[in-house]
Amino acid sequence: VSYSRLGDGDVTLVAKLAAASADVAEALVAAGACDFVLARSLESPTTPSVQRDAANAVAALARVGDGASALAGPRAPAVVVGGLLACPDKLSVQFAGIHALEALREAGNAYLKTTSGVVEVLLRSLRVQSDSALQAIAVRLLGHLAGPRDEDAVSLVVSDCDSARPSMLQEGVWTLSKWATRDAALARAVAVHSGVGVFLQGIATLGTDADVVVAALR
């Protein structure tokens, strides 16, 4: 494939082909698609369609073995976060970008946690987006990525968790319990911001394993 000959729809084409099947995605990786979509994203930082399709391509390519390796460095998460920051009002970009971050996490990208702005974009998705599925992914990612300096994340997660949205409540219980057992400062924040109430909702509504809650409360 000669990417240099493709026009404005080039990233769209790569994203659609990459999502078609694992074999096609692997072939695209071998043809240099990972570097290509990251470069195109950087070339058009404020073009929503490019940012959306580049993020979709990253998500699809990261889910195949060679793609995970090709996207293992610091560049991929930085580019995806950059697109999220550049297009804050475009739900399609936010949806694709957060899915791409989740794919990079699942692929084992070691640089995701230290990528500048990653917690910021996840917190913003909780503040301004109404899509429960997207927010649930953001909550799960925060459980992996937020640290002691991100205590405001705790209050946002608690406020977004309620029994009317089971997926959010489930992810909230998991994230809050992970924070509570990982770091003393985050554990205090969970207590201060009524995280115990979320645990109790989880037990009452979802049948959350009490052992998870007991470990968190300790």
CSV table of C-alpha atoms in Angstrom, one decimal:
chain,number,residue,atom,x,y,z
A,1,VAL,CA,0.0,0.0,0.0
A,2,SER,CA,1.3,3.4,-0.9
A,3,TYR,CA,-0.2,5.6,1.8
A,4,SER,CA,1.3,8.7,0.2
A,5,ARG,CA,-1.1,8.4,-2.7
A,6,LEU,CA,-4.2,8.3,-0.6
A,7,GLY,CA,-6.4,11.3,-0.1
A,8,ASP,CA,-8.4,12.8,2.8
A,9,GLY,CA,-10.2,9.4,3.4
A,10,ASP,CA,-6.9,7.5,3.9
A,11,VAL,CA,-7.2,7.2,7.7
A,12,THR,CA,-10.9,6.3,7.4
A,13,LEU,CA,-10.0,3.5,5.0
A,14,VAL,CA,-7.2,2.1,7.3
A,15,ALA,CA,-9.6,2.2,10.3
A,16,LYS,CA,-12.3,0.3,8.5
A,17,LEU,CA,-9.9,-2.2,7.0
A,18,ALA,CA,-8.2,-2.8,10.4
A,19,ALA,CA,-11.6,-3.4,12.0
A,20,ALA,CA,-12.5,-5.9,9.4
A,21,SER,CA,-10.5,-8.9,10.7
A,22,ALA,CA,-7.4,-9.7,12.7
A,23,ASP,CA,-5.6,-10.9,9.5
A,24,VAL,CA,-6.3,-7.7,7.7
A,25,ALA,CA,-5.1,-5.7,10.7
A,26,GLU,CA,-1.9,-7.7,10.8
A,27,ALA,CA,-1.3,-7.1,7.1
A,28,LEU,CA,-1.8,-3.3,7.7
A,29,VAL,CA,0.7,-3.4,10.6
A,30,ALA,CA,3.2,-5.1,8.3
A,31,ALA,CA,2.6,-2.3,5.7
A,32,GLY,CA,3.4,0.4,8.2
A,33,ALA,CA,-0.1,1.4,9.1
A,34,CYS,CA,0.7,2.2,12.8
A,35,ASP,CA,3.2,4.9,12.0
A,36,PHE,CA,1.0,6.2,9.2
A,37,VAL,CA,-2.1,6.8,11.4
A,38,LEU,CA,-0.1,8.4,14.2
A,39,ALA,CA,1.6,10.7,11.7
A,40,ARG,CA,-1.8,11.7,10.1
A,41,SER,CA,-3.2,12.4,13.5
A,42,LEU,CA,-0.4,14.8,14.2
A,43,GLU,CA,-0.8,16.4,10.9
A,44,SER,CA,-4.4,17.3,11.5
A,45,PRO,CA,-4.8,17.8,15.3
A,46,THR,CA,-8.0,19.7,15.1
A,47,THR,CA,-9.8,17.8,12.3
A,48,PRO,CA,-12.4,15.7,14.2
A,49,SER,CA,-12.8,13.1,11.4
A,50,VAL,CA,-9.1,12.4,11.2
A,51,GLN,CA,-8.8,12.2,15.0
A,52,ARG,CA,-11.8,9.9,15.2
A,53,ASP,CA,-10.6,7.6,12.5
A,54,ALA,CA,-7.0,7.6,13.7
A,55,ALA,CA,-8.1,6.6,17.2
A,56,ASN,CA,-10.4,3.9,15.7
A,57,ALA,CA,-7.4,2.6,13.7
A,58,VAL,CA,-5.2,2.5,16.8
A,59,ALA,CA,-7.8,0.6,18.7
A,60,ALA,CA,-8.1,-2.0,16.0
A,61,LEU,CA,-4.4,-2.3,15.3
A,62,ALA,CA,-3.5,-2.5,19.0
A,63,ARG,CA,-5.6,-5.6,19.4
A,64,VAL,CA,-3.4,-7.8,17.2
A,65,GLY,CA,-0.1,-9.1,18.3
A,66,ASP,CA,2.2,-7.2,15.9
A,67,GLY,CA,0.1,-4.1,16.3
A,68,ALA,CA,0.5,-4.2,20.1
A,69,SER,CA,4.3,-4.3,19.6
A,70,ALA,CA,4.3,-1.5,17.0
A,71,LEU,CA,2.2,0.7,19.3
A,72,ALA,CA,4.1,-0.2,22.5
A,73,GLY,CA,6.1,3.0,22.8
A,74,PRO,CA,5.1,6.4,24.3
A,75,ARG,CA,4.1,7.9,20.9
A,76,ALA,CA,0.7,6.1,20.5
A,77,PRO,CA,-0.9,7.2,23.9
A,78,ALA,CA,0.5,10.7,23.5
A,79,VAL,CA,-1.1,11.1,20.0
A,80,VAL,CA,-4.4,9.7,21.1
A,81,VAL,CA,-4.5,11.9,24.2
A,82,GLY,CA,-3.5,14.9,22.0
A,83,GLY,CA,-6.5,14.2,19.7
A,84,LEU,CA,-8.8,14.0,22.7
A,85,LEU,CA,-7.5,17.3,24.1
A,86,ALA,CA,-7.8,19.0,20.6
A,87,CYS,CA,-11.4,18.0,20.0
A,88,PRO,CA,-13.1,18.3,23.4
A,89,ASP,CA,-16.6,18.9,22.1
A,90,LYS,CA,-16.8,16.0,19.6
A,91,LEU,CA,-18.4,13.0,21.2
A,92,SER,CA,-17.3,10.8,18.3
A,93,VAL,CA,-13.7,11.7,18.9
A,94,GLN,CA,-14.0,11.2,22.6
A,95,PHE,CA,-15.6,7.8,22.2
A,96,ALA,CA,-13.0,6.6,19.7
A,97,GLY,CA,-10.1,8.0,21.7
A,98,ILE,CA,-11.1,6.5,25.0
A,99,HIS,CA,-11.7,3.2,23.3
A,100,ALA,CA,-8.2,3.5,21.8
A,101,LEU,CA,-6.7,4.2,25.3
A,102,GLU,CA,-8.4,1.1,26.6
A,103,ALA,CA,-7.0,-1.0,23.7
A,104,LEU,CA,-3.5,0.3,24.4
A,105,ARG,CA,-3.9,-0.6,28.1
A,106,GLU,CA,-5.1,-4.1,27.2
A,107,ALA,CA,-2.1,-4.4,24.8
A,108,GLY,CA,0.2,-3.6,27.7
A,109,ASN,CA,1.5,-0.2,26.7
A,110,ALA,CA,3.8,0.7,29.6
A,111,TYR,CA,3.8,4.4,28.8
A,112,LEU,CA,0.0,5.0,29.1
A,113,LYS,CA,0.1,5.8,32.8
A,114,THR,CA,2.7,8.5,32.5
A,115,THR,CA,1.3,10.1,29.4
A,116,SER,CA,0.7,13.8,30.0
A,117,GLY,CA,-3.0,14.7,30.0
A,118,VAL,CA,-4.4,11.1,30.2
A,119,VAL,CA,-6.1,11.5,33.5
A,120,GLU,CA,-7.4,14.9,32.5
A,121,VAL,CA,-9.2,13.6,29.4
A,122,LEU,CA,-10.7,10.8,31.4
A,123,LEU,CA,-12.0,13.1,34.1
A,124,ARG,CA,-13.4,15.4,31.5
A,125,SER,CA,-15.3,12.6,30.0
A,126,LEU,CA,-17.0,12.0,33.4
A,127,ARG,CA,-17.8,15.7,33.7
A,128,VAL,CA,-19.3,16.4,30.3
A,129,GLN,CA,-20.3,13.2,28.6
A,130,SER,CA,-23.7,11.4,29.1
A,131,ASP,CA,-22.9,8.2,27.4
A,132,SER,CA,-22.8,5.5,30.1
A,133,ALA,CA,-20.8,3.0,28.2
A,134,LEU,CA,-18.1,5.6,27.5
A,135,GLN,CA,-18.1,6.8,31.1
A,136,ALA,CA,-17.8,3.2,32.4
A,137,ILE,CA,-14.6,2.7,30.3
A,138,ALA,CA,-13.2,6.0,31.6
A,139,VAL,CA,-13.9,4.9,35.2
A,140,ARG,CA,-12.1,1.6,34.6
A,141,LEU,CA,-9.2,3.4,33.0
A,142,LEU,CA,-9.0,5.8,36.0
A,143,GLY,CA,-8.7,2.7,38.2
A,144,HIS,CA,-5.6,1.7,36.4
A,145,LEU,CA,-4.1,5.1,35.8
A,146,ALA,CA,-5.0,7.6,38.5
A,147,GLY,CA,-2.6,8.1,41.4
A,148,PRO,CA,-2.4,9.9,44.7
A,149,ARG,CA,-2.2,13.3,43.0
A,150,ASP,CA,-5.6,12.7,41.3
A,151,GLU,CA,-7.9,12.7,44.4
A,152,ASP,CA,-10.5,14.7,42.5
A,153,ALA,CA,-11.0,11.6,40.4
A,154,VAL,CA,-12.5,9.9,43.5
A,155,SER,CA,-15.3,12.4,44.0
A,156,LEU,CA,-16.2,12.3,40.3
A,157,VAL,CA,-16.4,8.5,40.2
A,158,VAL,CA,-18.5,8.4,43.4
A,159,SER,CA,-20.9,11.1,42.1
A,160,ASP,CA,-21.3,9.2,38.8
A,161,CYS,CA,-22.1,5.8,40.3
A,162,ASP,CA,-25.7,5.0,41.0
A,163,SER,CA,-27.9,1.9,40.9
A,164,ALA,CA,-29.8,3.3,37.9
A,165,ARG,CA,-26.7,2.7,35.7
A,166,PRO,CA,-25.4,-0.8,36.6
A,167,SER,CA,-22.4,-0.7,34.3
A,168,MET,CA,-21.2,2.5,35.9
A,169,LEU,CA,-21.8,1.2,39.4
A,170,GLN,CA,-20.0,-2.0,38.6
A,171,GLU,CA,-16.9,-0.2,37.3
A,172,GLY,CA,-17.1,2.3,40.1
A,173,VAL,CA,-17.0,-0.4,42.8
A,174,TRP,CA,-14.0,-2.1,41.0
A,175,THR,CA,-12.1,1.2,40.6
A,176,LEU,CA,-12.8,2.5,44.1
A,177,SER,CA,-11.8,-0.8,45.6
A,178,LYS,CA,-8.6,-0.9,43.5
A,179,TRP,CA,-7.7,2.6,44.7
A,180,ALA,CA,-8.5,1.9,48.3
A,181,THR,CA,-6.2,-1.2,48.4
A,182,ARG,CA,-3.4,0.4,46.4
A,183,ASP,CA,-2.6,3.8,48.0
A,184,ALA,CA,-3.2,5.2,51.5
A,185,ALA,CA,-4.0,8.7,50.2
A,186,LEU,CA,-6.5,7.4,47.7
A,187,ALA,CA,-8.0,5.2,50.4
A,188,ARG,CA,-8.6,8.2,52.6
A,189,ALA,CA,-10.2,10.0,49.6
A,190,VAL,CA,-12.5,7.1,49.0
A,191,ALA,CA,-13.7,7.3,52.6
A,192,VAL,CA,-14.0,11.1,52.6
A,193,HIS,CA,-16.0,11.2,49.4
A,194,SER,CA,-18.5,8.6,50.5
A,195,GLY,CA,-17.0,5.7,48.5
A,196,VAL,CA,-18.4,3.3,51.2
A,197,GLY,CA,-21.9,4.2,50.0
A,198,VAL,CA,-20.9,3.0,46.5
A,199,PHE,CA,-19.6,-0.3,47.9
A,200,LEU,CA,-22.9,-0.8,49.8
A,201,GLN,CA,-24.8,-0.1,46.6
A,202,GLY,CA,-22.7,-2.6,44.8
A,203,ILE,CA,-23.6,-5.3,47.3
A,204,ALA,CA,-27.3,-4.4,47.4
A,205,THR,CA,-27.8,-3.9,43.6
A,206,LEU,CA,-25.2,-6.0,41.9
A,207,GLY,CA,-24.4,-8.7,44.5
A,208,THR,CA,-20.8,-7.5,44.6
A,209,ASP,CA,-18.6,-10.0,46.4
A,210,ALA,CA,-18.4,-8.9,50.0
A,211,ASP,CA,-14.7,-9.9,50.2
A,212,VAL,CA,-13.9,-7.1,47.7
A,213,VAL,CA,-15.6,-4.6,49.9
A,214,VAL,CA,-14.0,-5.9,53.1
A,215,ALA,CA,-10.5,-5.7,51.5
A,216,ALA,CA,-11.2,-2.1,50.4
A,217,LEU,CA,-12.5,-1.1,53.8
A,218,ARG,CA,-9.4,-2.3,55.5
